[in-house]
Tab-separated table of C-alpha atoms and ligand atoms in Angstrom:
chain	number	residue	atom	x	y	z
J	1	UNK	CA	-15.316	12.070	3.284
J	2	UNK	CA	-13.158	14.290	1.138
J	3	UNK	CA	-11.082	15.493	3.723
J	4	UNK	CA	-10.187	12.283	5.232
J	5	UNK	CA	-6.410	12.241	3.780
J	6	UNK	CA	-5.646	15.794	4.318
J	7	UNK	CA	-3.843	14.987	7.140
J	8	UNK	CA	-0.456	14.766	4.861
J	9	UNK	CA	-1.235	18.928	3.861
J	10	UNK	CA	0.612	19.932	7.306
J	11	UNK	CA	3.438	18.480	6.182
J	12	UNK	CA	3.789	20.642	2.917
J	13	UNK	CA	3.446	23.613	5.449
J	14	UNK	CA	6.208	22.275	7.494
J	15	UNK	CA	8.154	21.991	4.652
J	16	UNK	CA	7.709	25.856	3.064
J	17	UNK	CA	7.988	26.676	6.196
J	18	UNK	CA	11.304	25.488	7.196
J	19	UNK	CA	12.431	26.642	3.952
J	20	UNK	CA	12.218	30.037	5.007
J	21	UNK	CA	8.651	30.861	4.807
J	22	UNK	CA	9.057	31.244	1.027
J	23	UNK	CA	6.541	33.601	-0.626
J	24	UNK	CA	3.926	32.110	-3.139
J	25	UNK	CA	5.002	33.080	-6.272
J	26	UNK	CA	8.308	31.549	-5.268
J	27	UNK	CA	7.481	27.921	-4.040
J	28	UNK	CA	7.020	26.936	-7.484
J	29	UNK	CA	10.896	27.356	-7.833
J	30	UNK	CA	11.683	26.050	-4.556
J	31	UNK	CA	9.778	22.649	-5.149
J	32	UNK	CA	11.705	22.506	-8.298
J	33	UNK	CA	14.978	22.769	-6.406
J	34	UNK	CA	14.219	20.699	-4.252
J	35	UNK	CA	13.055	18.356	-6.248
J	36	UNK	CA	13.569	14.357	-5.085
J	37	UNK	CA	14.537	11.508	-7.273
J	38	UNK	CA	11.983	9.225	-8.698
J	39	UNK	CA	13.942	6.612	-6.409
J	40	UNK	CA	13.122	8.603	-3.065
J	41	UNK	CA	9.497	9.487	-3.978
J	42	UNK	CA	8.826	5.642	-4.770
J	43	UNK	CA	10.157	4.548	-1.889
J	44	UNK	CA	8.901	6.551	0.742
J	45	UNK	CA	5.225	5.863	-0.348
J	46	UNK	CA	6.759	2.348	-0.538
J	47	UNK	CA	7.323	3.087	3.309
J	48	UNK	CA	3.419	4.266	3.970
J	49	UNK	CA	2.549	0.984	2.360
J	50	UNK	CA	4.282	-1.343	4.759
J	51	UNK	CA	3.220	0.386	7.399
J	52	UNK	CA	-0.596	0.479	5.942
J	53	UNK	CA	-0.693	-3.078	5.213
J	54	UNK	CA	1.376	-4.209	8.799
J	55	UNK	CA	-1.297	-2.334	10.314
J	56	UNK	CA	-4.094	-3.891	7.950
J	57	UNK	CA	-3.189	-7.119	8.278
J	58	UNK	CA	-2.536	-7.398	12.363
J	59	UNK	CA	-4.543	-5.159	13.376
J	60	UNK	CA	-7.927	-5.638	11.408
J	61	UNK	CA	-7.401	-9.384	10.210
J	62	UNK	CA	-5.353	-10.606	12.177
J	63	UNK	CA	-7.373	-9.331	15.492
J	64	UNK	CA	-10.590	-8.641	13.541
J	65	UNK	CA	-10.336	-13.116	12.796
J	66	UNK	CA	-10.349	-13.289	16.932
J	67	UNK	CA	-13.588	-11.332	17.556
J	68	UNK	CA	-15.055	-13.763	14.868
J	69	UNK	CA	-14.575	-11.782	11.844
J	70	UNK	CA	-13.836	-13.173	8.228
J	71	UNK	CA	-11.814	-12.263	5.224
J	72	UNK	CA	-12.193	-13.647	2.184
J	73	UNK	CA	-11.027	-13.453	-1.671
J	74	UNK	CA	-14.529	-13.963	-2.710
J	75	UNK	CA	-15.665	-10.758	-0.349
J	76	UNK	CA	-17.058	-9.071	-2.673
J	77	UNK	CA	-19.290	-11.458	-3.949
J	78	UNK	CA	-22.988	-10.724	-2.508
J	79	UNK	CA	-23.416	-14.234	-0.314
J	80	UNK	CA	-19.892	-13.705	1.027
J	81	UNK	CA	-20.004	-11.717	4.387
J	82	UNK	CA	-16.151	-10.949	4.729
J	83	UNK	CA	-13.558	-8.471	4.636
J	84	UNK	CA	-10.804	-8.103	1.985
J	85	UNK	CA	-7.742	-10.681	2.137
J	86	UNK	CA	-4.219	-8.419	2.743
J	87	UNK	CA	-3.172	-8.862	-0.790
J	88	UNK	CA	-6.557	-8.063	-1.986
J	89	UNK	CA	-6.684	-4.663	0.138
J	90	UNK	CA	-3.085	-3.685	-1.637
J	91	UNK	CA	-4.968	-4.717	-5.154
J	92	UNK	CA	-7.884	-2.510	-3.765
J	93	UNK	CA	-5.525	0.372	-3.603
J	94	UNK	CA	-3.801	0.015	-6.874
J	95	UNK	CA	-6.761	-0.066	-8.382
J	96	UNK	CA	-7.929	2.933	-6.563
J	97	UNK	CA	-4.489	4.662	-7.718
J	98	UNK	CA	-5.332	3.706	-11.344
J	99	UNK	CA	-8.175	5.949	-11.895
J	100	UNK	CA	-6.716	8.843	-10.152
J	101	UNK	CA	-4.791	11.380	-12.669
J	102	UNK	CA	-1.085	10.592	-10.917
J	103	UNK	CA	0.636	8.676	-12.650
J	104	UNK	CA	1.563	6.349	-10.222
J	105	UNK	CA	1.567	2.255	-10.586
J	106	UNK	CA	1.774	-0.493	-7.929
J	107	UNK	CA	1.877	-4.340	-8.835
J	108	UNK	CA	1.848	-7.001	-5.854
J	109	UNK	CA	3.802	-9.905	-7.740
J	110	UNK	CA	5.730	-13.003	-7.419
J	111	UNK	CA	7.790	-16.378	-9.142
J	112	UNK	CA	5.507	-18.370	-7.538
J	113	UNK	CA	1.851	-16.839	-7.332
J	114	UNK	CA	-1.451	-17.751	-6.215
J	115	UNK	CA	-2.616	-16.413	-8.712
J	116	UNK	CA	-1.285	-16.510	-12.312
J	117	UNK	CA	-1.566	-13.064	-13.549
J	118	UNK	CA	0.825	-11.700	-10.831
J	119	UNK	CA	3.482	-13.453	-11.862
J	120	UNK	CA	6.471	-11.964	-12.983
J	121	UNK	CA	7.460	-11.693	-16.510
J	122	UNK	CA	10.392	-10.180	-18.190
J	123	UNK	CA	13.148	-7.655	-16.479
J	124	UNK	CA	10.969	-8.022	-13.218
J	125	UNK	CA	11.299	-11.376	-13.230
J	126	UNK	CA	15.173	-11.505	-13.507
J	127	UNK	CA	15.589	-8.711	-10.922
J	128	UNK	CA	13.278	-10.348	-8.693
J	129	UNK	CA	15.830	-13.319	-8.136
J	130	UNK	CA	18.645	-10.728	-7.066
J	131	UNK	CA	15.828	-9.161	-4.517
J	132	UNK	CA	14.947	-13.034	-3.216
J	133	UNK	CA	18.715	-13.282	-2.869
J	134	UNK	CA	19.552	-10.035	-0.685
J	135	UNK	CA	16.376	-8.594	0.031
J	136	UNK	CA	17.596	-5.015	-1.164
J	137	UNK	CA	15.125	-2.544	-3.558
J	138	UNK	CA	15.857	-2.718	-7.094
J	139	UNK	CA	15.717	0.152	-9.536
J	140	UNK	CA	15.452	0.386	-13.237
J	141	UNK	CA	13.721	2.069	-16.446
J	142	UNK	CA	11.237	0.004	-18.023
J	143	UNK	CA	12.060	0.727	-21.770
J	144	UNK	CA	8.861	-0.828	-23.456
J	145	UNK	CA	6.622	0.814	-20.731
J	146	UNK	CA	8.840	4.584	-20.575
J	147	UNK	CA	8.566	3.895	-16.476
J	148	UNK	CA	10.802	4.630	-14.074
J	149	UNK	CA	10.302	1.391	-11.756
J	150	UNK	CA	11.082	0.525	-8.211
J	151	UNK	CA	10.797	-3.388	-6.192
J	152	UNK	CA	10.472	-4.082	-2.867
J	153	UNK	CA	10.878	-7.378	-1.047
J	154	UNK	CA	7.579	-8.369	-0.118
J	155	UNK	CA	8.288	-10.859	3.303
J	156	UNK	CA	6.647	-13.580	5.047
J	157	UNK	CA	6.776	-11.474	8.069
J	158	UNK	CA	3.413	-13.377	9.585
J	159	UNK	CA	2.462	-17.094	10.079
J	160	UNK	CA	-0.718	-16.541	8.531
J	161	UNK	CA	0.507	-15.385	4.768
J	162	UNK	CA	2.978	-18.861	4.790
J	163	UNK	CA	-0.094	-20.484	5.804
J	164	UNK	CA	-2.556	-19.468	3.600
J	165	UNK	CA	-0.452	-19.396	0.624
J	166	UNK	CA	0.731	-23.383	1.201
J	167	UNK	CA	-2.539	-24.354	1.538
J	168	UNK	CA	-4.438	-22.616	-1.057
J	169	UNK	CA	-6.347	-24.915	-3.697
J	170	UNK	CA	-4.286	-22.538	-6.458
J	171	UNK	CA	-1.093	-22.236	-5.203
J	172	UNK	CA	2.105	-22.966	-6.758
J	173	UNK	CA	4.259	-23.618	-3.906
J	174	UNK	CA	3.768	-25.019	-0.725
J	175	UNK	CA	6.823	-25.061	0.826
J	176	UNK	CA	6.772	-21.328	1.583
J	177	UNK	CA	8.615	-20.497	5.481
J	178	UNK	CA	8.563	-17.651	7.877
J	179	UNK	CA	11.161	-14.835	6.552
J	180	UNK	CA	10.803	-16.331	2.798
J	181	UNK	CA	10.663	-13.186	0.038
J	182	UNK	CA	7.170	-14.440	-1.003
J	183	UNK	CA	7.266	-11.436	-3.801
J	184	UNK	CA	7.588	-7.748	-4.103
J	185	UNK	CA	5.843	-4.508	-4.501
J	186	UNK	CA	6.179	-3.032	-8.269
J	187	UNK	CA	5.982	0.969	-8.088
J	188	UNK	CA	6.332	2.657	-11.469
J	189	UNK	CA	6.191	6.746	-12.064
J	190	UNK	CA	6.875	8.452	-15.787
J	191	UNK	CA	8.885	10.998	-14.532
J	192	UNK	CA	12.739	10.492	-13.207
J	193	UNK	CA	12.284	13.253	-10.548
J	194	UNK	CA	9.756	14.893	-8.531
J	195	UNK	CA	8.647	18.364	-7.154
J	196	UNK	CA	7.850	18.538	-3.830
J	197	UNK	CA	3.796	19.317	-4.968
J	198	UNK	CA	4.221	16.181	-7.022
J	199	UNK	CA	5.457	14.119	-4.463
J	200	UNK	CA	2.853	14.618	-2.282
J	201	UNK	CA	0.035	14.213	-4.797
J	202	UNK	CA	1.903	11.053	-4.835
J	203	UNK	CA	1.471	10.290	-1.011
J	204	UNK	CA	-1.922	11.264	-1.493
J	205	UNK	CA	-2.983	9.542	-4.037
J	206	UNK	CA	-1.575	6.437	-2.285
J	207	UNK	CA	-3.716	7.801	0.933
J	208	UNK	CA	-6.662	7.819	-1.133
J	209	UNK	CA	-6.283	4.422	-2.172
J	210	UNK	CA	-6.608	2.862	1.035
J	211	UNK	CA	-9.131	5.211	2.371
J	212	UNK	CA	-11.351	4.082	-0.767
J	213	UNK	CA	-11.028	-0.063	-0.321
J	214	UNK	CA	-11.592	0.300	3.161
J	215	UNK	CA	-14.720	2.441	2.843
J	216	UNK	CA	-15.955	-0.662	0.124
J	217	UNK	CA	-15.072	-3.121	3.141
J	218	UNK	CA	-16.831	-0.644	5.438
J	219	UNK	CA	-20.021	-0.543	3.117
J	220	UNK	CA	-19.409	-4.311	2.380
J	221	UNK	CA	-20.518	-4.831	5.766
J	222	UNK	CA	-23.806	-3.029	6.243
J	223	UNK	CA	-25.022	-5.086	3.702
J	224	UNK	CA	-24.215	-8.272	5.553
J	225	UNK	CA	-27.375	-10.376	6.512
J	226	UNK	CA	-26.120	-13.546	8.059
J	227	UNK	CA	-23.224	-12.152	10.426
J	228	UNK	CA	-22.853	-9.692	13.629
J	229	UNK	CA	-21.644	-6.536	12.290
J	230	UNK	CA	-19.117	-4.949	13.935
J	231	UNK	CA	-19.726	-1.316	15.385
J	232	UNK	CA	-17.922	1.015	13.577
J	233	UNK	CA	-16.321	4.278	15.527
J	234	UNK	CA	-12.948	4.897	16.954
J	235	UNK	CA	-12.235	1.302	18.323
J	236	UNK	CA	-10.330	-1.004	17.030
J	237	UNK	CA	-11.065	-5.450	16.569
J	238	UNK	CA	-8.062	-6.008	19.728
J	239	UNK	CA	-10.977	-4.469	21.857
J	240	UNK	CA	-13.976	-6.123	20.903
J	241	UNK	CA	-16.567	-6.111	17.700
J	242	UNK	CA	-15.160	-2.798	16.905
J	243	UNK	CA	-13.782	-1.687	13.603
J	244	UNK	CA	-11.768	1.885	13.257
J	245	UNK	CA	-14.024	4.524	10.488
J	246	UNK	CA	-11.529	5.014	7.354
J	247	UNK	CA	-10.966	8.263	9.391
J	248	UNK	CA	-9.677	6.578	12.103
J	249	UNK	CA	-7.938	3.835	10.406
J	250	UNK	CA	-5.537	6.711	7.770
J	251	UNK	CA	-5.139	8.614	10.981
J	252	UNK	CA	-3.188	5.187	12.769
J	253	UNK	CA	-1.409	5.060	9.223
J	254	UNK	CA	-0.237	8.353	9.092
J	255	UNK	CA	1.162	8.609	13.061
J	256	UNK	CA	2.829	5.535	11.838
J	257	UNK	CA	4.177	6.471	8.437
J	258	UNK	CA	4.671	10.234	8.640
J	259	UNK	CA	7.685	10.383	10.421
J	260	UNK	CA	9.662	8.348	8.644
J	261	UNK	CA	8.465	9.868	5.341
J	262	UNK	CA	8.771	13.219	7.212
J	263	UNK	CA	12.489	12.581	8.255
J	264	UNK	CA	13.109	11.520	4.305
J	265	UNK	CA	11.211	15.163	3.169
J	266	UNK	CA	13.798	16.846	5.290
J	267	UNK	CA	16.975	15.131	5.210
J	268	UNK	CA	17.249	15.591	1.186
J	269	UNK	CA	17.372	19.286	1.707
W	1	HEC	C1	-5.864	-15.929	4.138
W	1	HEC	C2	-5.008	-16.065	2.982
W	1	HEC	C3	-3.830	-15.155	2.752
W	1	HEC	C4	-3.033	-14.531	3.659
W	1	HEC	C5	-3.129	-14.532	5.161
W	1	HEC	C6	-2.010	-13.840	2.889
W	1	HEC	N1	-2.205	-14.006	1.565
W	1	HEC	FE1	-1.008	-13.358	0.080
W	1	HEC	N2	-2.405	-13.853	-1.248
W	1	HEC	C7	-3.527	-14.615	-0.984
W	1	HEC	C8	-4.311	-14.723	-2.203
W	1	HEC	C9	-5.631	-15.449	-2.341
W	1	HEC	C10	-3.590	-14.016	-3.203
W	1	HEC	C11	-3.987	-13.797	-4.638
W	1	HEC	C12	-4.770	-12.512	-4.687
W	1	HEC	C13	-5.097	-12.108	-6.078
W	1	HEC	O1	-6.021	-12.679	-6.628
W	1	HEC	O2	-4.402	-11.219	-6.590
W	1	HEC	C14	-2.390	-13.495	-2.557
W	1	HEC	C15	-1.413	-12.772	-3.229
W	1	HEC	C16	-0.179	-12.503	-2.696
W	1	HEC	C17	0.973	-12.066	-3.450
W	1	HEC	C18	1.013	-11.783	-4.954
W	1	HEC	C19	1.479	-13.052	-5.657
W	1	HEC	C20	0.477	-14.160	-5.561
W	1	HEC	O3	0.749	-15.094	-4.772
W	1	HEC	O4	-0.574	-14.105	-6.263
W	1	HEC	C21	2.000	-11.925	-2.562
W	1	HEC	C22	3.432	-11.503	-2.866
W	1	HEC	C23	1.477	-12.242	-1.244
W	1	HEC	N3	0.158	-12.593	-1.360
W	1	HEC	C24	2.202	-12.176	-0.087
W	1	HEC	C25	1.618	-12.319	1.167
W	1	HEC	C26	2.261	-11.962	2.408
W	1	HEC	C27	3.696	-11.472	2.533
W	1	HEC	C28	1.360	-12.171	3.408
W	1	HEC	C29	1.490	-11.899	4.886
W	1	HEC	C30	1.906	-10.578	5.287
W	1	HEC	C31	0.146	-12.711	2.774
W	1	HEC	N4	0.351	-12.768	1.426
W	1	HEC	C32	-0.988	-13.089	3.445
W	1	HEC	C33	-3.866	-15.160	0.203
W	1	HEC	C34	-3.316	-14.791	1.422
């Protein structure tokens, strides 16, 4: 399973490459050069997590619910037979990111949460009223912390998440509408810039993140007892009792992601 987020290791090639085929001994210099802000580097694996949860929440939940699947915030719990909520899959993945050595942090919060310990507190807090108001990233260093920290707009860009979050026993706020900023994604990194080796141990480590929550969903379900289990191969829940392998699902995320992120890699030089 190791080599399921490789697929970002081309990329590095293409890079070196169009540097001018630099030898070895030299890349170390050239990464250094080239080195991108902590700014860029937070928000292009910002980017791949859009795209990863989009493509998480439509096309697993939000097709997977058709074919008669179910997600759940209890789905870990042994008599629950479900799949990770969205929100829970991001937590999944930060989580995931936590015990791997880059130092790389992600935070799904809000002013008005579900649940109570992702609420904002402090400078997030007051920057996440100028985000509500215009939508745009914020940027700042988080003195107590020493992190360099990045927001982004987290939208109600579905039916379902309004939805869900009016009508949940815990919520705050029930007036929540389509298009509403419902909260934002917190990215923190110690260092103000990166090399380009750096960077991508950053992509990867995001990579590795979702590849790891999805393989507990995946394993989630062959313990299930009660419910049909879906087959699990290259199709995908819009076709039938299908769900993608972690393989199949990064691979979707990367196509996606990559050339954006790609275009971002190459533009700075
Ligand atoms: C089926 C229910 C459901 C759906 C659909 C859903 N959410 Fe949530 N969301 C939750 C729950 C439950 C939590 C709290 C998870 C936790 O314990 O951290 C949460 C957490 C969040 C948070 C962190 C702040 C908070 O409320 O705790 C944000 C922001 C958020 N969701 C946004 C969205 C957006 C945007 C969508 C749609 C793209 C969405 N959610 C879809 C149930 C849902």
């Amino acid at each position: 399973m190791k080599n399921i987020y490789k697929p970002i290791l081309p990329l590095t090639c293409f890079i070196l490459v169009s540097c001018g085929g630099v030898p070895e001994e030299k890349s170390e210099t050239t990464s250094i050069e080239n080195a991108f802000s902590v700014e860029e580097v937070l928000e292009m694996v910002s980017k791949e997590n859009d795209v990863t949860r989009t493509l998480y929440t439509k096309a697993i939940v939000g097709k997977g619910k058709k074919q008669g699947m179910k997600f759940d915030e209890d789905w870990r719990k042994d008599d629950v037979e479900a799949g990770p909520l969205p929100a829970l899959f991001l937590r999944g993945v930060a989580t995931s990111i936590r015990k791997n050595p880059v130092p790389l942090g992600l935070y799904l919060g809000s002013d008005f949460p579900v649940n109570a310990a992702n609420k904002f507190e402090g400078k997030q807090a007051d920057l996440f009223k100028q985000i509500k108001e215009d939508q745009k990233p914020q940027f700042f260093y988080d003195e107590e912390q020493k992190l360099h920290t990045a927001m982004f707009a987290d939208l109600a860009s579905a039916g379902a998440c309004v939805s869900c979050h009016n009508e949940h026993p815990q919520t705050t706020k029930s007036d929540w509408k389509l298009g509403d900023v419902m909260g934002a994604t917190t990215w923190q990194y110690p260092k103000d810039s990166l090399t380009y080796k750096e960077t991508i141990a950053v992509l990867n480590s995001y990579a590795k993140g979702t590849v790891d929550i999805y393989m507990e969903y995946l394993d989630e379900i062959k313990a299930f007892k009660e419910s049909e289990k879906p087959e699990i191969g290259k199709k995908w829940p819009a076709e039938g009792n299908y769900l993608p392998t972690a393989e199949v699902f990064l691979d979707s995320v990367k196509k996606l992601a990559s050339y954006e992120t790609m275009k971002h890699l190459v533009a700075t030089k």
